[in-house]
Amino acid sequence: DTAVSQTPKYLVTQMGNDKSIKCEQNLGHDTMYWYKQDSKKFLKIMFSYNNKELIINETVPNRFSPKSPDKAHLNLHINSLELGDSAVYFCASSLQGLSSYNSPLHFGNGTRLTVT
Amino acid sequence: KNEVEQSPQNLTAQEGEFITINCSYSVGISALHWLQQHPGGGIVSLFMLSSGKKKHGRLIATINIQEKHSSLHITASHPRDSAVYICAPEMEYGNKLVFGAGTILRVKS
């Protein structure tokens, strides 16, 4: 049983399209995250939700919209895709917010998005 | 200057060697995470620590909050340890991680 699963694993699409990446965790965690890893392998936080409420929203274009229907799911919808959106997107979860000493992160396997 | 500096950027070791990866940061933190990214791309959390030292198997992580420095040690390294190791301080305010660029480790048999 995969703890944090995200789909699809690979996503190839053309500029201007709208796409979604889904993430689900079966760990009973309260907090979920989306991270972006660029071509230089730098990871950066995009969004964080705690029990379906948005708690972190970094400087991310409005074309990116997270949606959390329940605390086990955090999906990422991207409108009007651009070449610069090509990256690997990682979903993650933790038992509580990161301020807790006992909340290590659990990552999904990543979604490699290629915009052509 | 980056908020998080890791060294070395690349490291090649012979199987059995003792390995040290260093991380210095400039922000105030509440904890620090060490992550491992496998060649296949998956990311695993190795340690989360806010003081002192933690040990898990052949891996040891230490942190000195006053000096804003953390180290990850691997004893008796093995080719399966080959991966990217990422230091990620957890900011004191804002509930988020800042990431180092990673150290690419290759252990040769």
PDB file of N, CA, C and O in Angstrom, chain A residues 36 46-47 57-66 77-78 82 85:
ATOM      1  N   LYS A  36       7.703  21.820  -5.939  1.00  0.00           N
ATOM      2  CA  LYS A  36       8.155  21.794  -7.326  1.00  0.00           C
ATOM      3  C   LYS A  36       9.666  21.610  -7.323  1.00  0.00           C
ATOM      4  O   LYS A  36      10.381  22.304  -6.578  1.00  0.00           O
ATOM      5  N   MET A  46       5.239  25.008  -2.794  1.00  0.00           N
ATOM      6  CA  MET A  46       4.226  25.754  -3.543  1.00  0.00           C
ATOM      7  C   MET A  46       3.024  26.046  -2.642  1.00  0.00           C
ATOM      8  O   MET A  46       2.606  27.181  -2.479  1.00  0.00           O
ATOM      9  N   PHE A  47       2.462  24.978  -2.102  1.00  0.00           N
ATOM     10  CA  PHE A  47       1.241  25.111  -1.282  1.00  0.00           C
ATOM     11  C   PHE A  47       1.312  24.144  -0.108  1.00  0.00           C
ATOM     12  O   PHE A  47       1.965  23.110  -0.170  1.00  0.00           O
ATOM     13  N   ASN A  57       0.827  29.582   0.763  1.00  0.00           N
ATOM     14  CA  ASN A  57       0.634  29.825  -0.659  1.00  0.00           C
ATOM     15  C   ASN A  57       1.804  30.693  -1.100  1.00  0.00           C
ATOM     16  O   ASN A  57       1.801  31.906  -0.900  1.00  0.00           O
ATOM     17  N   GLU A  58       2.833  30.048  -1.622  1.00  0.00           N
ATOM     18  CA  GLU A  58       4.025  30.784  -2.023  1.00  0.00           C
ATOM     19  C   GLU A  58       3.744  31.591  -3.283  1.00  0.00           C
ATOM     20  O   GLU A  58       2.643  31.555  -3.821  1.00  0.00           O
ATOM     21  N   THR A  59       4.737  32.279  -3.745  1.00  0.00           N
ATOM     22  CA  THR A  59       4.557  33.112  -4.926  1.00  0.00           C
ATOM     23  C   THR A  59       4.439  32.221  -6.145  1.00  0.00           C
ATOM     24  O   THR A  59       5.428  31.932  -6.822  1.00  0.00           O
ATOM     25  N   VAL A  60       3.249  31.747  -6.358  1.00  0.00           N
ATOM     26  CA  VAL A  60       2.976  30.826  -7.459  1.00  0.00           C
ATOM     27  C   VAL A  60       1.946  31.498  -8.362  1.00  0.00           C
ATOM     28  O   VAL A  60       0.996  32.110  -7.855  1.00  0.00           O
ATOM     29  N   PRO A  61       2.121  31.410  -9.674  1.00  0.00           N
ATOM     30  CA  PRO A  61       1.142  32.036 -10.576  1.00  0.00           C
ATOM     31  C   PRO A  61      -0.280  31.570 -10.290  1.00  0.00           C
ATOM     32  O   PRO A  61      -0.504  30.427  -9.875  1.00  0.00           O
ATOM     33  N   ASN A  62      -1.235  32.444 -10.556  1.00  0.00           N
ATOM     34  CA  ASN A  62      -2.645  32.103 -10.324  1.00  0.00           C
ATOM     35  C   ASN A  62      -3.111  30.938 -11.177  1.00  0.00           C
ATOM     36  O   ASN A  62      -4.185  30.383 -10.935  1.00  0.00           O
ATOM     37  N   ARG A  63      -2.329  30.615 -12.182  1.00  0.00           N
ATOM     38  CA  ARG A  63      -2.703  29.468 -13.036  1.00  0.00           C
ATOM     39  C   ARG A  63      -2.661  28.152 -12.256  1.00  0.00           C
ATOM     40  O   ARG A  63      -3.230  27.162 -12.702  1.00  0.00           O
ATOM     41  N   PHE A  64      -1.971  28.159 -11.131  1.00  0.00           N
ATOM     42  CA  PHE A  64      -1.894  26.964 -10.290  1.00  0.00           C
ATOM     43  C   PHE A  64      -2.957  27.071  -9.204  1.00  0.00           C
ATOM     44  O   PHE A  64      -2.970  28.043  -8.431  1.00  0.00           O
ATOM     45  N   SER A  65      -3.827  26.084  -9.133  1.00  0.00           N
ATOM     46  CA  SER A  65      -4.856  26.124  -8.096  1.00  0.00           C
ATOM     47  C   SER A  65      -4.940  24.766  -7.406  1.00  0.00           C
ATOM     48  O   SER A  65      -5.295  23.769  -8.025  1.00  0.00           O
ATOM     49  N   PRO A  66      -4.614  24.746  -6.129  1.00  0.00           N
ATOM     50  CA  PRO A  66      -4.745  23.511  -5.364  1.00  0.00           C
ATOM     51  C   PRO A  66      -6.189  23.330  -4.925  1.00  0.00           C
ATOM     52  O   PRO A  66      -6.913  24.300  -4.719  1.00  0.00           O
ATOM     53  N   HIS A  77      -4.283  21.721  -9.893  1.00  0.00           N
ATOM     54  CA  HIS A  77      -4.772  22.004 -11.236  1.00  0.00           C
ATOM     55  C   HIS A  77      -3.962  23.158 -11.829  1.00  0.00           C
ATOM     56  O   HIS A  77      -3.708  24.146 -11.141  1.00  0.00           O
ATOM     57  N   ILE A  78      -3.548  22.982 -13.068  1.00  0.00           N
ATOM     58  CA  ILE A  78      -2.742  24.008 -13.719  1.00  0.00           C
ATOM     59  C   ILE A  78      -3.427  24.435 -15.006  1.00  0.00           C
ATOM     60  O   ILE A  78      -3.694  23.600 -15.883  1.00  0.00           O
ATOM     61  N   GLU A  82       2.558  26.565 -19.433  1.00  0.00           N
ATOM     62  CA  GLU A  82       3.663  27.237 -20.112  1.00  0.00           C
ATOM     63  C   GLU A  82       4.905  26.342 -20.077  1.00  0.00           C
ATOM     64  O   GLU A  82       5.004  25.441 -19.230  1.00  0.00           O
ATOM     65  N   ASP A  85       6.656  25.652 -16.870  1.00  0.00           N
ATOM     66  CA  ASP A  85       6.017  24.806 -15.855  1.00  0.00           C
ATOM     67  C   ASP A  85       6.604  23.400 -15.853  1.00  0.00           C
ATOM     68  O   ASP A  85       6.319  22.613 -14.941  1.00  0.00           O
TER      69      ASP A  85
END
